[in-house]
Coordinates of C-alpha atoms in Angstrom, one line a residue:
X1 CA 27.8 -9.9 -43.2
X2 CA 26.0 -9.9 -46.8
X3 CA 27.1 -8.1 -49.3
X4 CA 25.1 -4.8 -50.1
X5 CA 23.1 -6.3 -52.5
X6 CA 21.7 -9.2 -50.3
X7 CA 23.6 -11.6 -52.0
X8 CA 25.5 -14.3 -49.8
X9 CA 29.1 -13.5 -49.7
X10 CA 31.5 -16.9 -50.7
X11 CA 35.0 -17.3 -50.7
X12 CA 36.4 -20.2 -52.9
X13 CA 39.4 -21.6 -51.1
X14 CA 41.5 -23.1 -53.8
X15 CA 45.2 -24.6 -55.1
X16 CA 47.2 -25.5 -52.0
X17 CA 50.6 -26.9 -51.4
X18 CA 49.4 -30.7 -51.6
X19 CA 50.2 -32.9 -55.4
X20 CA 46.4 -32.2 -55.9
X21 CA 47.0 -28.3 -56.5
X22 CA 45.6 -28.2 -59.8
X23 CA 42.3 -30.8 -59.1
X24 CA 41.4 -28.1 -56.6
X25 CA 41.9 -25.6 -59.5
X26 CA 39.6 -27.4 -61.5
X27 CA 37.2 -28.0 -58.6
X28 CA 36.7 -24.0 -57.8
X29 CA 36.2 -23.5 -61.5
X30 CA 34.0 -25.3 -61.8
X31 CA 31.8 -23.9 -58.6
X32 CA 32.5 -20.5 -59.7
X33 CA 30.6 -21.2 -62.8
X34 CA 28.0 -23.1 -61.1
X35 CA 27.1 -20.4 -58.2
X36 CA 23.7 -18.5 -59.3
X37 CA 25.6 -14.2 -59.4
X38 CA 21.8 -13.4 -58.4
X39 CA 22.2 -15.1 -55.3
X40 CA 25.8 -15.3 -55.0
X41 CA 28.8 -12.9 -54.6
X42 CA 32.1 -14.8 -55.4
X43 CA 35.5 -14.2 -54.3
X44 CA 38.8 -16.3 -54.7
X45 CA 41.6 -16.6 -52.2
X46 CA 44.0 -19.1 -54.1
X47 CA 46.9 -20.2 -52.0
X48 CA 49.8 -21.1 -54.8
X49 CA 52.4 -24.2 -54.4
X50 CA 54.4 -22.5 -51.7
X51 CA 51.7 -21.5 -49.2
X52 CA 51.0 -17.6 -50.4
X53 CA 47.5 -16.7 -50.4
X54 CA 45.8 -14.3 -53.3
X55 CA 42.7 -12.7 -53.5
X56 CA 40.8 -12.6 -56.8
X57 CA 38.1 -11.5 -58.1
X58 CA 35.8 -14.4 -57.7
X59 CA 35.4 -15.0 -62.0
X60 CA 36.9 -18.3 -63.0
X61 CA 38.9 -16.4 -66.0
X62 CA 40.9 -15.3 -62.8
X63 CA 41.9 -19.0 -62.3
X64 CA 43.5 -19.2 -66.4
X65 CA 46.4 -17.6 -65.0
X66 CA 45.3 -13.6 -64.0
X67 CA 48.1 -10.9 -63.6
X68 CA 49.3 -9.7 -60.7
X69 CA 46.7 -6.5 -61.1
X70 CA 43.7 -9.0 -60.2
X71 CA 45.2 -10.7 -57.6
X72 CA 45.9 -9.1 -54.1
X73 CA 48.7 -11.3 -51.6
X74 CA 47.5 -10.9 -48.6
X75 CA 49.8 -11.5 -45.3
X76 CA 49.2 -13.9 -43.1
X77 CA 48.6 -12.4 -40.1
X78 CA 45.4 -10.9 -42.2
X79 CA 44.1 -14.3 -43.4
X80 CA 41.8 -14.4 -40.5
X81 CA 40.5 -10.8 -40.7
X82 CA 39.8 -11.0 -44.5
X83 CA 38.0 -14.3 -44.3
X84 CA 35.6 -13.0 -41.9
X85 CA 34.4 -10.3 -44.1
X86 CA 32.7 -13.2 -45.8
X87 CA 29.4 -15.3 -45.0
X88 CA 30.6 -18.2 -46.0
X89 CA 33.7 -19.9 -47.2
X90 CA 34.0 -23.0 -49.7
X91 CA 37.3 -25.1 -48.8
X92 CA 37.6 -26.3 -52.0
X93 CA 41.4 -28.2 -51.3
X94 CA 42.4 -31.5 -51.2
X95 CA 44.9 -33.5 -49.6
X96 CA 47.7 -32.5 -46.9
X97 CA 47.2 -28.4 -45.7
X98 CA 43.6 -27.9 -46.4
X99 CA 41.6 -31.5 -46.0
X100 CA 43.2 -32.7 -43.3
X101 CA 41.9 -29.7 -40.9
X102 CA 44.7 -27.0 -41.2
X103 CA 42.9 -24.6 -43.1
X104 CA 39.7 -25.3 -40.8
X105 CA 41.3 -24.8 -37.8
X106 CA 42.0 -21.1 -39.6
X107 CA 38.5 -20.6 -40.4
X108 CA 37.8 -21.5 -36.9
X109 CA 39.7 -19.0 -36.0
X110 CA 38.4 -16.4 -38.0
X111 CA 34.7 -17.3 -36.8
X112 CA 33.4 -17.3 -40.1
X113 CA 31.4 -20.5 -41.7
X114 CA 32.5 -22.9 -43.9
X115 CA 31.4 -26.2 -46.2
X116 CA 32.6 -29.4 -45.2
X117 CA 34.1 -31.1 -42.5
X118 CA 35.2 -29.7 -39.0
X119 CA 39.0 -29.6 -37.7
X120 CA 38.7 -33.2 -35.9
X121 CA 36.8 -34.9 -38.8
X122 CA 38.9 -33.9 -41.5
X123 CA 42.5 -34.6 -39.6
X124 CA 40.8 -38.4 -38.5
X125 CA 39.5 -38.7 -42.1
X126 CA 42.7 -37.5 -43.8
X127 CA 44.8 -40.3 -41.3
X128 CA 43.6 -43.2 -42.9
X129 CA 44.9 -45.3 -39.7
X130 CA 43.3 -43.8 -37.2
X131 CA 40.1 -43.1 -39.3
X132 CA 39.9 -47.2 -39.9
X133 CA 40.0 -47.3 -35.9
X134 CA 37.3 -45.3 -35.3
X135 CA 35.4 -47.4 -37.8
X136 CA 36.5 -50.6 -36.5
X137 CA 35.6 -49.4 -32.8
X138 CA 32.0 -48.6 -34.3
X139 CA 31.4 -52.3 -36.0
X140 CA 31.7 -51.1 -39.4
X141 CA 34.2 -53.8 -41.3
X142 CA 37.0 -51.8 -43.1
X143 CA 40.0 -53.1 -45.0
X144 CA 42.6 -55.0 -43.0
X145 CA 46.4 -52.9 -42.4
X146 CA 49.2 -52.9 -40.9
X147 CA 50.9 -50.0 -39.5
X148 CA 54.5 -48.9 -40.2
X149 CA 56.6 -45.9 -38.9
X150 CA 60.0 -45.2 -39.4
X151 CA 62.5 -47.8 -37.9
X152 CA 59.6 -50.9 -38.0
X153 CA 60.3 -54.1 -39.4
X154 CA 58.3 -54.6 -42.6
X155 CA 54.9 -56.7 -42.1
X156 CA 53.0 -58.3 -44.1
X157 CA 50.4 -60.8 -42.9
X158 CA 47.9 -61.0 -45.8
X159 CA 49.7 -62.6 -48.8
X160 CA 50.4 -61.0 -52.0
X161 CA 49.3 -58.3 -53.3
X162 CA 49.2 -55.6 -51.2
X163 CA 48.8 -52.0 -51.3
X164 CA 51.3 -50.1 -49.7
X165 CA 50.6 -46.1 -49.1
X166 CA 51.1 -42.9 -47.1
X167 CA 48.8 -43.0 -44.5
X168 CA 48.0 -39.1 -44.8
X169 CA 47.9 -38.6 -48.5
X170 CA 45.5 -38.0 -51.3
X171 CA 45.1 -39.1 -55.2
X172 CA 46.8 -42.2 -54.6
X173 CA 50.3 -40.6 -54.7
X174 CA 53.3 -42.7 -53.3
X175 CA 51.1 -45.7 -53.3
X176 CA 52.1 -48.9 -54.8
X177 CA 50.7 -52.3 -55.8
X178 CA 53.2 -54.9 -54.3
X179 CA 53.7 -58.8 -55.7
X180 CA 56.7 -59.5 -54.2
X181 CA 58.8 -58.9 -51.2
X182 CA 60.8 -57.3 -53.0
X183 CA 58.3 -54.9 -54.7
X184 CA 57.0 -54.2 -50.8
X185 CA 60.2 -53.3 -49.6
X186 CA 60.7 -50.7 -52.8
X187 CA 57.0 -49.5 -51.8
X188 CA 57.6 -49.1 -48.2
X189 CA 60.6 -47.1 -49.0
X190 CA 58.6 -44.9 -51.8
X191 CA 55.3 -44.2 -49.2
X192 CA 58.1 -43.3 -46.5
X193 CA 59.2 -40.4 -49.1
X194 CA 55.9 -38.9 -48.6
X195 CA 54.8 -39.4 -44.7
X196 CA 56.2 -40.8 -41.5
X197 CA 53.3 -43.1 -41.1
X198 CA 52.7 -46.4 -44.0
X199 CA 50.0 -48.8 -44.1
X200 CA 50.3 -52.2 -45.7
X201 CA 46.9 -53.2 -46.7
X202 CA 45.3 -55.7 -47.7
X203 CA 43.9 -56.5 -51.3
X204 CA 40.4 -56.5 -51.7
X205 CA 39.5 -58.3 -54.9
X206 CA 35.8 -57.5 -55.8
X207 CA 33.9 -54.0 -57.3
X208 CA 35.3 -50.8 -56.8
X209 CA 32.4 -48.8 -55.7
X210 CA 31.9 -44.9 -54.3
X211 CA 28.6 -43.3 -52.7
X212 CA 28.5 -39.5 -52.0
X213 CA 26.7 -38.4 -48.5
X214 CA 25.4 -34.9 -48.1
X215 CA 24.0 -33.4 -44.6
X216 CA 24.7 -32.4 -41.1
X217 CA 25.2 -34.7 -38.1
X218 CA 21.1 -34.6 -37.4
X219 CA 19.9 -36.1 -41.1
X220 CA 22.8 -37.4 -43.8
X221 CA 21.8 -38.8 -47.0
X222 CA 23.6 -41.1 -49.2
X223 CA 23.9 -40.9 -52.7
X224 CA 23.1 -43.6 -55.7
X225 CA 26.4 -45.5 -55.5
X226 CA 28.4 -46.1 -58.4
X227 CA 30.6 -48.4 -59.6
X228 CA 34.8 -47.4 -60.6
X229 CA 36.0 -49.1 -63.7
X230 CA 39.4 -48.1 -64.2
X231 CA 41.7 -48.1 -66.7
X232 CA 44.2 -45.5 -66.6
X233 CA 46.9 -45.1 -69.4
X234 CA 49.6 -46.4 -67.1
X235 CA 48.1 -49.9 -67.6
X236 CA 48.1 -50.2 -64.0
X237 CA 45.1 -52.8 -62.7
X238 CA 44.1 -50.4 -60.0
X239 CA 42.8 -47.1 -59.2
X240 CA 45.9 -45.1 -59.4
X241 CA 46.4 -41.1 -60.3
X242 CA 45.9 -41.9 -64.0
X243 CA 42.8 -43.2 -63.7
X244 CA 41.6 -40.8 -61.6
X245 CA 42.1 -37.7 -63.8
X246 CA 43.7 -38.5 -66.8
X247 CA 40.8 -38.0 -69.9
X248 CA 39.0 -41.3 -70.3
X249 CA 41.2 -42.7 -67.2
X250 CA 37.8 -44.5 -65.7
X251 CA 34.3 -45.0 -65.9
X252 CA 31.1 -44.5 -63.8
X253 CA 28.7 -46.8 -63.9
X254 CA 25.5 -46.0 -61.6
X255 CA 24.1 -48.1 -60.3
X256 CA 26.9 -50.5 -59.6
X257 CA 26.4 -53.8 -60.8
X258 CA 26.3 -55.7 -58.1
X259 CA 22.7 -56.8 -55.8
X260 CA 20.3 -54.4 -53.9
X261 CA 20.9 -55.7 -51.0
X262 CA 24.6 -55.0 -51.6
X263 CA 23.6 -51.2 -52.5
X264 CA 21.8 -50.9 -49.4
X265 CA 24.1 -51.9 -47.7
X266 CA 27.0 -49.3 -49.6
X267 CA 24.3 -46.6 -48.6
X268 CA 24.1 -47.6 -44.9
X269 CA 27.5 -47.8 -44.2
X270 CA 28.8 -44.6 -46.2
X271 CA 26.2 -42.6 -43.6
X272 CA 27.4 -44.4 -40.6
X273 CA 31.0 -43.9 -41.6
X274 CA 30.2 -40.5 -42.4
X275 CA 28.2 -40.2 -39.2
X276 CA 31.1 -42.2 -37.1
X277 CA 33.8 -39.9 -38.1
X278 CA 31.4 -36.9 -37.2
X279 CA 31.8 -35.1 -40.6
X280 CA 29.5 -32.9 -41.9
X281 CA 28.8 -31.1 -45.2
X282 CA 29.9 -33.4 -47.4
X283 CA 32.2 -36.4 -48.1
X284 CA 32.6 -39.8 -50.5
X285 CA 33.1 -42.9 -49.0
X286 CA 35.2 -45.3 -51.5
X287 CA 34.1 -49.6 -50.8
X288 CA 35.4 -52.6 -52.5
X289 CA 32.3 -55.2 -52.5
X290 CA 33.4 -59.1 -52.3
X291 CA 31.6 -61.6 -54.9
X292 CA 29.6 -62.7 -52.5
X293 CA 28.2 -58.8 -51.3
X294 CA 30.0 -58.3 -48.4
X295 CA 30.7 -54.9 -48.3
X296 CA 34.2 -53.1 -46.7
X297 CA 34.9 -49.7 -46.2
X298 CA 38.2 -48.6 -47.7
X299 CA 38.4 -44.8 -47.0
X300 CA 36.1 -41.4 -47.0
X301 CA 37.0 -38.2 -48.4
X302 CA 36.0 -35.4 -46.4
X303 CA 36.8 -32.6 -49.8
X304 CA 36.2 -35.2 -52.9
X305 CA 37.0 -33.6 -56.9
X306 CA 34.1 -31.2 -57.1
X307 CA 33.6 -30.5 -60.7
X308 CA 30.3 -31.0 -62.5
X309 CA 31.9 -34.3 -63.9
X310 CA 33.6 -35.5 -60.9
X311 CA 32.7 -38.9 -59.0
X312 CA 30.7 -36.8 -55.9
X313 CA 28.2 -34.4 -58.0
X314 CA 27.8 -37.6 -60.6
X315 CA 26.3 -39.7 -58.4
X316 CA 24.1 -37.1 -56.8
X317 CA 23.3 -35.5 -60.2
X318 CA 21.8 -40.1 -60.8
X319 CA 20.3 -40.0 -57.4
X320 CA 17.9 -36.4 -58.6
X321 CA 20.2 -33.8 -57.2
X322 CA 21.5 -31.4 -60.1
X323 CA 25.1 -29.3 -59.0
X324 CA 23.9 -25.8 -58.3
X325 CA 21.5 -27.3 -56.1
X326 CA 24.0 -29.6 -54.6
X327 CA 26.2 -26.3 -53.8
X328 CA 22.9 -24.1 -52.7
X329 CA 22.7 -27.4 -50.1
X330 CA 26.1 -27.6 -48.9
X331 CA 25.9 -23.4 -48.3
X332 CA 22.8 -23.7 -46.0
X333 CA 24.4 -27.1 -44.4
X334 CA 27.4 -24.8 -43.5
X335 CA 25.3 -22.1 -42.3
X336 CA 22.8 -24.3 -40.0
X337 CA 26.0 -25.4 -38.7
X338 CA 27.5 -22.4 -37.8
X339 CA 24.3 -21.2 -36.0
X340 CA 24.0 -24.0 -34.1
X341 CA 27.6 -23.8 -32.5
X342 CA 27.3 -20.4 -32.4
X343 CA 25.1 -21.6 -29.2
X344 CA 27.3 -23.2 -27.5
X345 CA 29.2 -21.7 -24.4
X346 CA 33.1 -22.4 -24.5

């Protein structure tokens, strides 16, 4: 339903239980500011560190830390009934128990339409094994691992240095940068802390670059890509949590500097990953680009940061796409959607 005004009902799905509770935080503030009140009635339903869910009011002063007066809990056996008074819900939550198709199995449930990947993309994209498999069984070259679960011998065919990391986390958390045996050993036992499944993978050397893709099955675009330059006050040579959202961690340069046949080719393989792993909505697909252009898939992220400043609206906002169009897009994507399967017969 609408609200009585004819503006679209939203609910901004935000924290969560994962390390990247307050990123998502950020992320709905951020779209709560952005979403046109002419067009748009806002509501929050924050879920805090240990899985409770709160309604708000939908103003982002709500997510500086409101009292308990503008906040509702609302029992779980209601979750469903209360997200379906809404047209449309923004899962704005990243990493384990909301991007990795928990909380869109809910919204499943509840019937009610919602931004971003379905149940089966977002579990597949969140496992970053099985993800590369698909990829792999669809031609599209991706970094090289090896699997581990608990009880494996360590493996390490590719030399040093290797990354070693959860295979279903986010933010680079529990990953590690290995140069010796022994250092792989230490980050085997560190990823194991935070999942029952570790890849060892290979180290790419070459550009760090990300492209954005925005669309439904039917017509996906890709972004300008741009190029990560890192350098996080940990003094780590890599990508890691610092760099990602400490102030002045990294920088974006679009485009990358690197050839336009290599940005073509960023471009085509971020919509046939995106395409291969059947997401929709939205999602950022992260490359490392070799000297010599060849490009290689390293992951995609089905719920990227979503502030105004972070990597995914950046790289639209260079290729002519400003954010409160970018949202206005990704709320008719999720409604289209919704119609469409609201055809089929189960």
């Amino acid at each position: 339903m609408t609200s009585r005004n004819g503006r679209v009902r939203v609910a901004v799905v935000m924290g969560g239980r994962s390390s990247e509770h307050e990123i998502s935080l950020a992320s709905a503030r951020s779209v709560l500011e952005a979403l046109d009140p002419e067009r748009y009635e806002a509501v929050t339903v924050a879920i805090d560190r240990e899985g409770r869910w709160e309604l708000g009011s939908g103003e982002p002063r709500a997510l500086e830390g409101a009292s308990a007066a503008e906040t509702l809990p609302v029992p779980t056996s209601s979750v469903p009934a209360t997200l379906g008074e809404v047209d449309v819900v923004l899962p704005i939550l990243h990493g384990p128990f909301g991007e990795d198709g928990t909380v869109q199995g809910l919204l499943e449930l509840a019937g009610v339409p919602y931004v971003g990947a379905g149940v089966t993309a977002s579990a597949l994209c969140m496992d970053k094994d099985l993800f590369k498999s698909v990829l792999r069984d669809h031609g599209i070259p991706v970094t090289r691992n090896v699997t581990l679960r608990p009880g494996d011998s360590i493996e390490n065919p590719f030399g040093f240095p290797v990354f070693v990391k959860p295979a279903r986390l986010g933010s680079s958390v529990g990953i590690t940068k290995a140069f010796s045996p022994e250092e792989l050993e230490t980050g085997v036992a560190l990823a194991f802390e935070h999942d029952e499944k570790v890849l060892v993978e290979e180290f790419v050397p070459g550009v760090e670059v990300e492209c954005s893709v925005l669309g439904n099955r039917d017509s996906p675009i890709a972004s300008l890509p741009g190029e990560i330059v890192s350098h996080g006050v940990t003094g780590a040579d890599w990508y890691d949590f610092s760099a990602k959202y400490d102030e002045g961690g990294m920088d974006l340069i679009v485009p990358p500097r690197i050839s336009q046949p290599a940005i073509a080719r960023v471009q085509e393989l971020a919509v046939r990953s995106f395409v291969a792993s059947e997401c929709e909505g939205m999602a950022r697909v992260d490359f490392f680009v070799r000297e010599g252009g060849e490009v290689i898939v390293n992951e995609l992220n089905t719920i990227p940061g979503f502030t105004a400043t972070s990597v995914y609206a950046k790289l639209f906002e260079a290729s002519g796409i400003a954010y409160p169009e970018l949202l206005d897009r990704l709320v008719q994507l999720a409604l289209e959607r919704h119609e469409r399967r609201s055809r089929l017969r189960f």
